[in-house]
Tab-separated table of C-alpha atoms in Angstrom:
chain	number	residue	atom	x	y	z
A	273	MET	CA	30.922	0.834	4.444
A	274	SER	CA	28.238	3.496	4.960
A	275	ASP	CA	24.539	2.633	5.016
A	276	GLU	CA	23.986	4.864	1.982
A	277	ILE	CA	26.567	2.969	-0.087
A	278	LYS	CA	25.093	-0.358	1.012
A	279	ALA	CA	21.648	0.861	0.000
A	280	SER	CA	22.801	1.970	-3.424
A	281	GLN	CA	24.655	-1.296	-4.063
A	282	GLN	CA	21.417	-3.222	-3.648
A	283	LEU	CA	20.385	-1.816	-7.036
A	284	TRP	CA	23.280	-3.293	-8.952
A	285	THR	CA	23.334	-6.902	-10.124
A	286	GLY	CA	26.434	-7.874	-12.039
A	287	ASN	CA	26.996	-5.254	-14.681
A	288	PHE	CA	23.589	-3.649	-14.778
A	289	TYR	CA	21.484	-1.204	-12.801
A	290	ASN	CA	18.263	-2.809	-11.585
A	291	GLU	CA	15.312	-0.582	-10.844
A	292	GLY	CA	14.555	-2.821	-7.891
A	293	ILE	CA	11.708	-5.018	-6.731
A	294	GLY	CA	8.613	-2.952	-6.307
A	295	SER	CA	10.384	0.141	-7.687
A	296	HIS	CA	11.028	1.316	-4.122
A	297	ASP	CA	14.647	0.493	-3.557
A	298	GLY	CA	17.374	1.355	-1.127
A	299	LEU	CA	17.946	4.707	-2.785
A	300	PHE	CA	14.303	5.661	-2.425
A	301	ASP	CA	13.663	5.266	1.262
A	302	LYS	CA	9.895	5.107	1.051
A	303	LEU	CA	7.330	2.961	2.789
A	304	ARG	CA	6.406	-0.126	0.819
A	305	GLU	CA	2.887	-0.472	-0.504
A	306	GLU	CA	0.787	-3.318	0.803
A	307	CYS	CA	-1.089	-5.214	-1.926
A	308	GLY	CA	-4.058	-4.690	-4.170
A	309	VAL	CA	-7.155	-6.824	-4.789
A	310	PHE	CA	-9.746	-6.711	-7.543
A	311	GLY	CA	-12.895	-8.778	-7.957
A	312	VAL	CA	-15.613	-9.237	-10.580
A	313	PHE	CA	-18.922	-11.064	-10.279
A	314	GLY	CA	-21.454	-11.500	-13.042
A	315	HIS	CA	-19.543	-10.481	-16.162
A	316	PRO	CA	-18.464	-12.817	-19.011
A	317	GLU	CA	-15.178	-10.930	-19.445
A	318	SER	CA	-14.210	-11.141	-15.781
A	319	ALA	CA	-10.574	-12.044	-16.504
A	320	SER	CA	-10.007	-9.123	-18.879
A	321	LEU	CA	-11.698	-6.718	-16.466
A	322	SER	CA	-9.457	-8.030	-13.693
A	323	TYR	CA	-6.390	-7.468	-15.851
A	324	TYR	CA	-7.226	-3.796	-16.344
A	325	GLY	CA	-8.328	-3.380	-12.746
A	326	LEU	CA	-5.066	-4.811	-11.462
A	327	HIS	CA	-3.126	-2.602	-13.837
A	328	ALA	CA	-4.771	0.417	-12.179
A	329	LEU	CA	-3.700	-0.962	-8.787
A	330	GLN	CA	-0.118	-1.695	-9.855
A	331	HIS	CA	1.224	0.990	-7.498
A	332	ARG	CA	0.149	-1.171	-4.552
A	333	GLY	CA	2.409	-4.094	-5.443
A	334	GLN	CA	4.867	-4.980	-8.182
A	335	GLU	CA	6.321	-8.355	-7.164
A	336	SER	CA	3.641	-10.681	-8.514
A	337	ALA	CA	0.196	-10.729	-10.073
A	338	GLY	CA	-2.527	-13.327	-10.397
A	339	ILE	CA	-6.131	-13.923	-11.475
A	340	CYS	CA	-8.456	-16.810	-10.589
A	341	VAL	CA	-11.710	-17.295	-12.530
A	342	ALA	CA	-14.709	-19.451	-11.594
A	343	ASN	CA	-17.382	-20.655	-14.013
A	344	GLY	CA	-19.796	-22.361	-11.617
A	345	GLU	CA	-18.163	-25.762	-12.055
A	346	SER	CA	-14.419	-25.238	-11.635
A	347	PHE	CA	-11.495	-22.826	-11.387
A	348	SER	CA	-8.929	-21.639	-13.871
A	349	TYR	CA	-6.116	-19.429	-12.697
A	350	TYR	CA	-2.733	-17.991	-13.568
A	351	ARG	CA	-0.172	-16.140	-11.462
A	352	ASN	CA	3.493	-15.320	-11.796
A	353	MET	CA	6.226	-12.984	-10.649
A	354	GLY	CA	6.408	-9.524	-12.189
A	355	LEU	CA	4.188	-6.633	-13.224
A	356	VAL	CA	0.656	-7.199	-14.497
A	357	LYS	CA	1.678	-6.466	-18.088
A	358	GLU	CA	4.584	-8.931	-17.766
A	359	VAL	CA	2.566	-11.735	-16.187
A	360	PHE	CA	-0.474	-11.743	-18.480
A	361	ASN	CA	-0.873	-11.970	-22.236
A	362	ASN	CA	-3.622	-12.930	-24.669
A	363	ASP	CA	-2.713	-16.613	-24.478
A	364	ASN	CA	-2.971	-17.081	-20.731
A	365	LEU	CA	-5.892	-14.683	-20.339
A	366	SER	CA	-7.848	-16.651	-22.950
A	367	THR	CA	-7.713	-19.717	-20.677
A	368	LEU	CA	-9.431	-17.823	-17.845
A	369	VAL	CA	-13.117	-18.120	-18.694
A	370	GLY	CA	-16.011	-17.493	-16.341
A	371	PRO	CA	-18.252	-14.791	-14.900
A	372	SER	CA	-16.475	-14.498	-11.530
A	373	ALA	CA	-12.856	-13.545	-10.894
A	374	ILE	CA	-10.557	-12.353	-8.141
A	375	GLY	CA	-7.152	-10.812	-8.817
A	376	HIS	CA	-4.157	-9.659	-6.829
A	377	VAL	CA	-0.986	-7.600	-7.090
A	378	ARG	CA	1.522	-8.231	-4.352
A	379	TYR	CA	4.239	-6.622	-2.369
A	380	SER	CA	5.408	-9.018	0.326
A	381	THR	CA	4.993	-7.502	3.765
A	382	SER	CA	4.537	-11.007	5.148
A	383	GLY	CA	6.224	-13.988	3.543
A	384	GLU	CA	8.995	-14.307	1.030
A	385	SER	CA	8.999	-12.893	-2.469
A	386	LYS	CA	8.510	-16.092	-4.455
A	387	LEU	CA	5.947	-17.675	-6.743
A	388	ALA	CA	4.503	-19.949	-4.041
A	389	ASN	CA	3.316	-16.832	-2.195
A	390	ALA	CA	1.827	-15.141	-5.265
A	391	GLN	CA	-1.925	-14.683	-4.959
A	392	PRO	CA	-4.694	-15.573	-5.346
A	393	LEU	CA	-3.765	-18.642	-3.329
A	394	VAL	CA	-5.775	-21.663	-4.485
A	395	PHE	CA	-6.624	-24.624	-2.244
A	396	LYS	CA	-8.639	-27.829	-2.312
A	397	TYR	CA	-10.592	-28.836	0.764
A	398	ARG	CA	-13.663	-30.890	1.614
A	399	GLY	CA	-15.951	-28.167	0.298
A	400	GLY	CA	-14.206	-28.032	-3.076
A	401	ASP	CA	-11.905	-25.381	-4.495
A	402	LEU	CA	-11.147	-22.165	-2.612
A	403	ALA	CA	-9.195	-19.114	-3.804
A	404	ILE	CA	-8.130	-16.233	-1.556
A	405	ALA	CA	-6.722	-12.792	-2.309
A	406	THR	CA	-5.962	-10.302	0.421
A	407	ASN	CA	-4.489	-6.906	1.156
A	408	GLY	CA	-3.101	-6.429	4.644
A	409	ASN	CA	-1.375	-8.321	7.402
A	410	LEU	CA	-2.461	-10.652	10.202
A	411	HIS	CA	-0.271	-9.916	13.190
A	412	ASN	CA	-1.369	-13.041	15.088
A	413	ALA	CA	-0.841	-15.358	12.100
A	414	GLY	CA	2.405	-16.717	13.570
A	415	GLU	CA	0.704	-17.855	16.759
A	416	ILE	CA	-2.174	-19.494	14.896
A	417	LYS	CA	0.203	-21.189	12.472
A	418	LYS	CA	2.158	-22.781	15.328
A	419	GLU	CA	-1.067	-24.084	16.858
A	420	LEU	CA	-2.216	-25.522	13.535
A	421	GLU	CA	1.156	-27.155	12.848
A	422	ASN	CA	1.070	-28.765	16.275
A	423	GLN	CA	-2.311	-30.192	15.295
A	424	GLY	CA	-0.937	-31.633	12.052
A	425	SER	CA	-1.458	-28.881	9.479
A	426	ILE	CA	1.135	-28.645	6.709
A	427	PHE	CA	1.775	-25.225	5.162
A	428	GLN	CA	2.851	-24.815	1.553
A	429	THR	CA	3.658	-21.086	1.662
A	430	THR	CA	5.087	-18.527	4.089
A	431	SER	CA	2.172	-16.139	3.518
A	432	ASP	CA	-0.112	-15.493	6.474
A	433	THR	CA	-3.057	-15.717	4.058
A	434	GLU	CA	-2.683	-19.502	4.115
A	435	VAL	CA	-3.485	-19.479	7.826
A	436	VAL	CA	-7.011	-18.328	6.986
A	437	ALA	CA	-7.398	-21.144	4.434
A	438	HIS	CA	-6.453	-23.710	7.091
A	439	LEU	CA	-8.923	-22.209	9.549
A	440	ILE	CA	-11.670	-22.450	6.930
A	441	ALA	CA	-10.748	-26.039	6.085
A	442	ARG	CA	-10.794	-27.051	9.745
A	443	SER	CA	-14.102	-25.348	10.495
A	444	LYS	CA	-16.969	-27.478	11.798
A	445	HIS	CA	-19.221	-25.640	9.349
A	446	ASP	CA	-19.788	-27.116	5.901
A	447	ASP	CA	-21.272	-23.842	4.692
A	448	ILE	CA	-18.436	-21.698	3.296
A	449	VAL	CA	-19.961	-18.443	4.536
A	450	LEU	CA	-20.131	-19.696	8.116
A	451	ALA	CA	-16.632	-21.136	7.845
A	452	VAL	CA	-15.255	-17.802	6.599
A	453	LYS	CA	-16.962	-15.943	9.441
A	454	GLU	CA	-15.503	-18.342	11.999
A	455	ALA	CA	-12.005	-17.973	10.522
A	456	LEU	CA	-12.113	-14.195	10.434
A	457	LEU	CA	-13.116	-14.008	14.084
A	458	LYS	CA	-9.892	-15.832	14.985
A	459	VAL	CA	-7.456	-13.581	13.129
A	460	GLU	CA	-6.340	-10.098	14.121
A	461	GLY	CA	-4.879	-7.327	12.054
A	462	ALA	CA	-5.701	-5.329	8.957
A	463	TYR	CA	-7.210	-6.982	5.931
A	464	ALA	CA	-9.444	-6.781	2.898
A	465	PHE	CA	-10.268	-10.323	1.743
A	466	LEU	CA	-11.772	-11.692	-1.446
A	467	PHE	CA	-12.764	-15.373	-1.213
A	468	GLN	CA	-13.910	-17.396	-4.192
A	469	THR	CA	-15.479	-20.817	-4.643
A	470	LYS	CA	-16.734	-22.323	-7.884
A	471	ASP	CA	-20.034	-20.436	-7.488
A	472	LYS	CA	-19.543	-17.783	-4.796
A	473	LEU	CA	-17.550	-14.596	-4.253
A	474	ILE	CA	-17.182	-13.274	-0.697
A	475	ALA	CA	-15.715	-9.891	0.264
A	476	ALA	CA	-14.740	-8.982	3.830
A	477	ARG	CA	-13.015	-6.070	5.541
A	478	ASP	CA	-11.420	-6.055	9.004
A	479	PRO	CA	-13.523	-4.719	11.919
A	480	HIS	CA	-11.406	-1.555	12.151
A	481	GLY	CA	-11.487	-0.808	8.418
A	482	LEU	CA	-7.713	-0.401	8.414
A	483	ARG	CA	-7.306	-1.500	4.811
A	484	PRO	CA	-9.541	-0.006	2.103
A	485	LEU	CA	-12.071	-2.045	0.121
A	486	VAL	CA	-14.709	-0.561	-2.174
A	487	MET	CA	-17.604	-1.951	-4.211
A	488	GLY	CA	-18.606	-0.839	-7.686
A	489	ARG	CA	-20.997	-1.717	-10.493
A	490	LEU	CA	-20.602	-2.329	-14.212
A	491	GLY	CA	-24.028	-2.898	-15.671
A	492	ASN	CA	-25.415	-5.847	-13.728
A	493	ALA	CA	-21.958	-6.965	-12.584
A	494	TYR	CA	-20.444	-6.281	-9.179
A	495	LEU	CA	-16.885	-5.053	-8.756
A	496	PHE	CA	-14.562	-4.975	-5.732
A	497	ALA	CA	-11.224	-3.224	-5.434
A	498	SER	CA	-8.698	-1.845	-3.008
A	499	GLU	CA	-9.187	1.590	-4.593
A	500	SER	CA	-11.931	3.219	-6.611
A	501	CYS	CA	-9.489	4.206	-9.387
A	502	ALA	CA	-9.671	0.581	-10.580
A	503	PHE	CA	-13.362	1.010	-11.445
A	504	ASP	CA	-12.575	3.885	-13.790
A	505	ALA	CA	-10.089	1.654	-15.612
A	506	VAL	CA	-12.825	-0.838	-16.543
A	507	GLY	CA	-15.672	1.608	-17.150
A	508	GLY	CA	-17.344	0.837	-13.848
A	509	THR	CA	-18.710	3.181	-11.220
A	510	TYR	CA	-18.130	3.424	-7.486
A	511	TYR	CA	-21.093	2.194	-5.440
A	512	ARG	CA	-19.936	2.297	-1.803
A	513	ASP	CA	-17.170	1.342	0.608
A	514	VAL	CA	-17.320	-2.091	2.199
A	515	GLU	CA	-17.950	-1.386	5.875
A	516	PRO	CA	-15.556	-2.532	8.615
A	517	GLY	CA	-16.575	-6.002	9.818
A	518	GLU	CA	-18.883	-6.452	6.827
A	519	LEU	CA	-19.204	-9.668	4.818
A	520	LEU	CA	-20.712	-9.451	1.322
A	521	VAL	CA	-21.726	-12.662	-0.434
A	522	LEU	CA	-22.547	-13.165	-4.113
A	523	ASP	CA	-23.889	-16.523	-5.329
A	524	MET	CA	-24.232	-17.654	-8.942
A	525	LYS	CA	-27.276	-19.729	-8.003
A	526	ASN	CA	-29.399	-16.678	-7.278
A	527	ASN	CA	-27.184	-13.900	-8.692
A	528	ARG	CA	-27.866	-11.562	-5.806
A	529	LEU	CA	-25.883	-9.722	-3.155
A	530	VAL	CA	-26.302	-10.676	0.499
A	531	GLU	CA	-25.100	-8.005	2.924
A	532	ASP	CA	-23.962	-9.612	6.165
A	533	ARG	CA	-21.523	-9.051	9.022
A	534	PHE	CA	-18.975	-11.227	10.774
A	535	ALA	CA	-18.110	-8.640	13.456
A	536	PRO	CA	-19.292	-5.250	14.680
A	537	ILE	CA	-17.302	-2.118	13.855
A	538	ASN	CA	-14.539	-2.017	16.468
A	539	ARG	CA	-13.080	1.511	16.577
A	540	ARG	CA	-12.983	2.567	12.941
A	541	ALA	CA	-9.334	3.175	12.099
A	542	ILE	CA	-8.681	3.814	8.404
A	543	CYS	CA	-4.938	3.907	7.703
A	544	ALA	CA	-3.928	7.578	7.498
A	545	MET	CA	-1.040	6.683	5.167
A	546	GLU	CA	-3.564	5.772	2.479
A	547	TYR	CA	-4.489	9.455	2.303
A	548	ILE	CA	-0.909	10.668	2.723
A	549	TYR	CA	0.965	8.360	0.400
A	550	PHE	CA	-0.362	4.982	-0.752
A	551	ALA	CA	-3.579	5.584	-2.649
A	552	ARG	CA	-3.672	7.031	-6.148
A	553	PRO	CA	-4.723	10.708	-6.322
A	554	ASP	CA	-7.791	9.847	-8.393
A	555	SER	CA	-9.099	7.371	-5.809
A	556	ASP	CA	-11.725	8.081	-3.161
A	557	ILE	CA	-11.508	6.430	0.268
A	558	ASP	CA	-14.552	6.694	2.498
A	559	GLU	CA	-15.901	9.162	-0.079
A	560	ILE	CA	-12.911	11.498	0.346
A	561	ASN	CA	-10.842	12.220	-2.769
A	562	ILE	CA	-7.139	11.582	-2.222
A	563	HIS	CA	-5.879	14.482	-4.370
A	564	SER	CA	-8.151	16.942	-2.590
A	565	ALA	CA	-7.113	15.659	0.831
A	566	ARG	CA	-3.428	15.989	-0.064
A	567	LYS	CA	-3.955	19.524	-1.328
A	568	ARG	CA	-5.539	20.389	2.007
A	569	MET	CA	-2.527	18.855	3.768
A	570	GLY	CA	-0.299	21.170	1.758
A	571	ARG	CA	-2.459	24.188	2.594
A	572	GLN	CA	-2.414	23.309	6.289
A	573	LEU	CA	1.335	22.796	6.162
A	574	ALA	CA	1.706	26.276	4.703
A	575	LEU	CA	-0.403	27.742	7.509
A	576	GLU	CA	1.719	25.984	10.116
A	577	SER	CA	5.154	26.593	8.594
A	578	PHE	CA	5.272	29.444	6.098
A	579	VAL	CA	8.718	30.297	4.792
A	580	ASP	CA	9.672	33.021	2.323
A	581	ALA	CA	10.887	31.331	-0.857
A	582	ASP	CA	10.919	31.626	-4.637
A	583	ILE	CA	9.405	28.302	-5.744
A	584	VAL	CA	7.627	25.254	-4.350
A	585	THR	CA	8.314	21.785	-5.736
A	586	GLY	CA	7.065	18.340	-4.773
A	587	VAL	CA	8.893	15.025	-4.731
A	588	PRO	CA	7.102	12.997	-7.431
A	589	ASP	CA	4.613	11.493	-7.439
A	590	SER	CA	2.769	11.288	-4.137
A	591	SER	CA	3.814	14.749	-2.922
A	592	ILE	CA	2.710	16.743	-5.963
A	593	SER	CA	-0.817	17.368	-4.662
A	594	ALA	CA	0.434	18.642	-1.290
A	595	ALA	CA	2.969	20.866	-3.050
A	596	ILE	CA	0.202	22.415	-5.160
A	597	GLY	CA	-1.813	23.098	-2.004
A	598	PHE	CA	1.203	24.667	-0.282
A	599	ALA	CA	1.831	26.890	-3.305
A	600	GLU	CA	-1.806	27.976	-3.569
A	601	GLN	CA	-1.931	28.880	0.120
A	602	THR	CA	1.315	30.876	0.126
A	603	GLY	CA	1.178	32.388	-3.346
A	604	ILE	CA	4.682	31.029	-4.017
A	605	PRO	CA	4.813	29.619	-7.575
A	606	TYR	CA	4.679	25.840	-7.957
A	607	GLU	CA	7.333	24.513	-10.328
A	608	LEU	CA	8.468	21.103	-11.562
A	609	GLY	CA	11.828	21.319	-9.866
A	610	LEU	CA	12.162	17.528	-9.654
A	611	ILE	CA	11.466	15.094	-12.484
A	612	LYS	CA	11.024	11.338	-12.082
A	613	ASN	CA	12.384	9.013	-14.742
A	614	ARG	CA	9.764	6.282	-15.159
A	615	TYR	CA	11.738	4.166	-17.610
A	616	THR	CA	15.009	3.291	-15.919
A	617	GLY	CA	14.489	-0.467	-15.950
A	618	ARG	CA	17.767	-2.348	-16.346
A	619	THR	CA	20.652	-0.300	-17.699
A	620	PHE	CA	23.608	-2.414	-18.799
A	621	ILE	CA	26.786	-0.642	-17.778
A	622	GLN	CA	29.820	-1.364	-15.669
A	623	PRO	CA	29.289	0.845	-12.622
A	624	SER	CA	32.073	2.580	-10.798
A	625	GLN	CA	31.768	3.099	-7.062
A	626	GLU	CA	31.032	6.774	-7.676
A	627	LEU	CA	28.220	5.863	-10.060
A	628	ARG	CA	26.746	3.442	-7.537
A	629	GLU	CA	26.533	6.265	-5.013
A	630	GLN	CA	24.910	8.555	-7.593
A	631	GLY	CA	22.348	5.964	-8.691
A	632	VAL	CA	19.479	8.079	-7.361
A	633	LYS	CA	19.968	10.378	-10.350
A	634	MET	CA	18.819	7.568	-12.640
A	635	LYS	CA	15.378	7.835	-11.081
A	636	LEU	CA	15.096	11.501	-10.104
A	637	SER	CA	16.554	14.661	-11.564
A	638	ALA	CA	16.572	18.295	-10.480
A	639	VAL	CA	15.688	20.798	-13.206
A	640	ARG	CA	18.681	23.128	-13.045
A	641	SER	CA	17.100	25.951	-15.027
A	642	ILE	CA	14.169	26.006	-12.587
A	643	VAL	CA	15.953	25.740	-9.230
A	644	ALA	CA	19.277	27.493	-9.899
A	645	GLY	CA	19.580	30.656	-7.836
A	646	LYS	CA	16.223	30.000	-6.146
A	647	ARG	CA	15.080	29.499	-2.581
A	648	VAL	CA	13.223	26.189	-2.842
A	649	VAL	CA	10.487	24.722	-0.671
A	650	MET	CA	10.652	20.947	-1.161
A	651	ILE	CA	7.442	19.110	-0.207
A	652	ASP	CA	7.557	15.397	0.599
A	653	ASP	CA	4.989	13.093	2.174
A	654	SER	CA	7.195	11.469	4.825
A	655	ILE	CA	10.709	10.868	6.089
A	656	VAL	CA	11.530	7.283	7.020
A	657	ARG	CA	15.277	6.785	7.450
A	658	GLY	CA	16.220	10.174	6.057
A	659	THR	CA	18.582	8.875	3.382
A	660	THR	CA	16.351	9.841	0.472
A	661	SER	CA	15.685	13.326	1.830
A	662	LEU	CA	19.417	13.947	2.177
A	663	ARG	CA	20.074	12.890	-1.412
A	664	ILE	CA	17.274	15.021	-2.834
A	665	VAL	CA	18.247	18.100	-0.815
A	666	ASN	CA	21.836	17.706	-1.990
A	667	MET	CA	20.636	17.200	-5.559
A	668	LEU	CA	18.756	20.497	-5.428
A	669	ARG	CA	21.806	22.251	-4.002
A	670	GLU	CA	24.028	20.784	-6.720
A	671	ALA	CA	21.548	22.142	-9.271
A	672	GLY	CA	22.073	25.635	-7.853
A	673	ALA	CA	19.340	26.076	-5.232
A	674	THR	CA	20.473	28.741	-2.762
A	675	GLU	CA	18.199	27.473	0.041
A	676	VAL	CA	16.240	24.237	0.484
A	677	HIS	CA	13.386	24.270	2.982
A	678	VAL	CA	11.830	20.845	3.549
A	679	ARG	CA	8.160	20.531	4.449
A	680	ILE	CA	6.603	17.130	5.201
A	681	SER	CA	2.857	16.623	4.730
A	682	SER	CA	2.581	14.183	7.632
A	683	PRO	CA	3.715	14.089	11.273
A	684	PRO	CA	7.087	12.497	12.157
A	685	PHE	CA	7.013	8.758	11.420
A	686	LYS	CA	8.159	7.260	14.741
A	687	ASN	CA	6.603	3.801	15.016
A	688	PRO	CA	6.538	0.662	12.847
A	689	CYS	CA	3.373	-0.605	11.233
A	690	PHE	CA	1.976	-4.092	11.890
A	691	TYR	CA	-0.910	-3.832	9.462
A	692	GLY	CA	0.506	-4.565	6.029
A	693	ILE	CA	2.928	-1.700	5.442
A	694	ASP	CA	6.561	-2.721	5.268
A	695	THR	CA	8.372	-0.347	7.630
A	696	PRO	CA	11.824	-0.526	9.205
A	697	ASP	CA	12.071	-1.311	12.886
A	698	ARG	CA	11.935	1.582	15.310
A	699	LYS	CA	15.735	1.783	15.590
A	700	GLU	CA	15.932	2.685	11.874
A	701	LEU	CA	13.212	5.341	11.919
A	702	ILE	CA	15.049	8.654	12.048
A	703	ALA	CA	12.170	10.480	13.789
A	704	ALA	CA	12.253	7.924	16.610
A	705	GLN	CA	15.943	8.584	17.219
A	706	LYS	CA	16.455	12.290	16.494
A	707	SER	CA	14.812	15.621	17.239
A	708	ILE	CA	13.429	17.672	14.358
A	709	GLU	CA	16.489	19.926	14.509
A	710	GLU	CA	18.772	16.891	14.394
A	711	ILE	CA	16.839	15.545	11.408
A	712	ARG	CA	17.194	18.927	9.679
A	713	GLU	CA	20.944	18.746	10.128
A	714	ALA	CA	21.030	15.107	8.965
A	715	ILE	CA	19.236	15.901	5.684
A	716	ASN	CA	21.185	19.144	5.097
A	717	ALA	CA	18.061	21.342	4.904
A	718	ASP	CA	17.882	25.043	5.753
A	719	SER	CA	14.644	24.417	7.643
A	720	LEU	CA	12.344	21.460	8.309
A	721	HIS	CA	8.730	21.240	9.436
A	722	PHE	CA	6.277	18.336	9.739
A	723	LEU	CA	2.497	18.650	9.511
A	724	SER	CA	0.894	18.497	12.950
A	725	HIS	CA	-1.257	15.547	13.987
A	726	ASP	CA	-4.381	17.700	14.292
A	727	GLY	CA	-3.534	19.445	11.047
A	728	LEU	CA	-3.404	16.081	9.269
A	729	LEU	CA	-6.790	14.967	10.586
A	730	ASN	CA	-8.366	18.329	9.754
A	731	ALA	CA	-6.956	18.162	6.238
A	732	ILE	CA	-8.258	14.664	5.534
A	733	GLY	CA	-11.651	15.957	6.547
A	734	ARG	CA	-13.469	13.005	8.055
A	735	PRO	CA	-16.056	14.133	10.647
A	736	SER	CA	-15.121	14.252	14.306
A	737	GLY	CA	-16.765	12.078	16.931
A	738	GLU	CA	-14.460	9.056	16.695
A	739	LEU	CA	-10.947	8.581	18.081
A	740	ASN	CA	-8.499	10.201	15.634
A	741	ARG	CA	-11.560	10.929	13.476
A	742	GLY	CA	-11.686	7.243	12.600
A	743	HIS	CA	-8.063	6.904	11.449
A	744	CYS	CA	-5.131	4.768	12.473
A	745	THR	CA	-2.221	7.098	13.191
A	746	ALA	CA	-0.143	4.619	15.208
A	747	CYS	CA	2.930	5.293	13.073
A	748	PHE	CA	2.813	8.859	14.430
A	749	ASP	CA	1.370	8.517	17.940
A	750	ASN	CA	1.931	4.850	18.948
A	751	ARG	CA	-1.816	4.324	19.512
A	752	TYR	CA	-2.409	0.977	17.784
A	753	PRO	CA	-6.081	0.063	17.311
A	754	THR	CA	-5.438	-3.645	18.002
A	755	LYS	CA	-3.417	-5.548	20.538
A	756	ILE	CA	0.054	-6.224	19.114
A	757	THR	CA	1.482	-9.645	19.920
A	758	GLU	CA	4.939	-9.987	21.424
A	759	GLU	CA	5.978	-12.098	18.447
A	760	ALA	CA	4.947	-9.342	16.053
A	761	GLU	CA	6.904	-6.745	18.043
A	762	ILE	CA	10.031	-8.910	18.047
A	763	GLY	CA	9.673	-9.519	14.324
A	764	CYS	CA	9.439	-5.792	13.750
A	765	GLY	CA	12.458	-5.028	15.884
A	766	CYS	CA	10.496	-2.840	18.281
A	767	ASP	CA	11.718	-1.861	21.689
């Protein structure tokens, strides 16, 4: 059985088509989002604000959602599997009362997809109640967990976030801030943490700044989120990015913000894929708008790989901005040649084998009247295994496109990620196994070009002076900003 057929069969359960966990399924060979966090301090409607904030971050994780609220005396929390709108309702939100809240949407890059791993994780220890929500991945969590288990620790989940809770609980410090600092100095990887006690909220970002974390304001309240778009959803305003290695502490006793550090900045390395693919176009990361950066990627791609064509189209949604930039630079008209169906859900039918193989058409359609008889430039943000690109190119050809020229607004994706992005092992990454010409043949394109490494960094637009202009581009150039453990490499299937 071919890999493509196996991939398409993953979407069928019994007699119905299932859109798939996280909406990125075997048919859509995309990188999986990490997770999203949202925090509120100093607002009486913290739970409701968290609900709307998490809804704005839904693209970062669709497996589970949760909110934990503190009122100065105790916690109340609710979490479950599913989308934010499926998990929460008026009844359970009404039980979450207090001025401080942390929330989470999850896609499992570490740990199984089950309720026990849904965040925020809530623990009891000698200092009282502790809730933790995180975005990212700790690549030395396995080593630490083994050490802790040998010392008698018992783990209730398979999430590496629990490792941090155990380190805090075992700290010699009674002060939660000191205990958090000590724990964070022992873990390695990419992370944006929100910690909550009955009267404190603590935000921390890894020393490389790999995962995004921003701070906002809503009146006198403080907001934290993985992306600034979440502030717009609640009527808040962006204040600043949390700095790499920074620890921000809010305390109900004095209602003020304490700006602290647990580590110095250690080679700033913001994940380049946030700009290319993960973040919403209306978000700003490090004060750079995502839509504008993607348009510049498209313009640069056009400068590097112009091709004479009739229309430009982007693979929805993350490639639309780059496609607009490519069209503006070349003067070739931008058209909606591909349409995404956002409401597939579960379709109850008895699928034939042929229908299984054509399942991609339930989520994406080519507009025949637009592409028929046209030379099409198809813009996409990345190629992972190549299966999706092949299906979309063939879809455009079936709709009558006379030529399909594929342009990718990132360099070839050759290396797995260890920092909270779910990627295949290196053996499954088509760019690690084939030349660009071989990839072109594999996806049935008339031509293929990837954005250059320098072109990507220029397009994002962060100032020079730091390695890779302060980005992590390890998935393209194999230059990881942290030491990768042997266990992590084995788990990722790397050579």
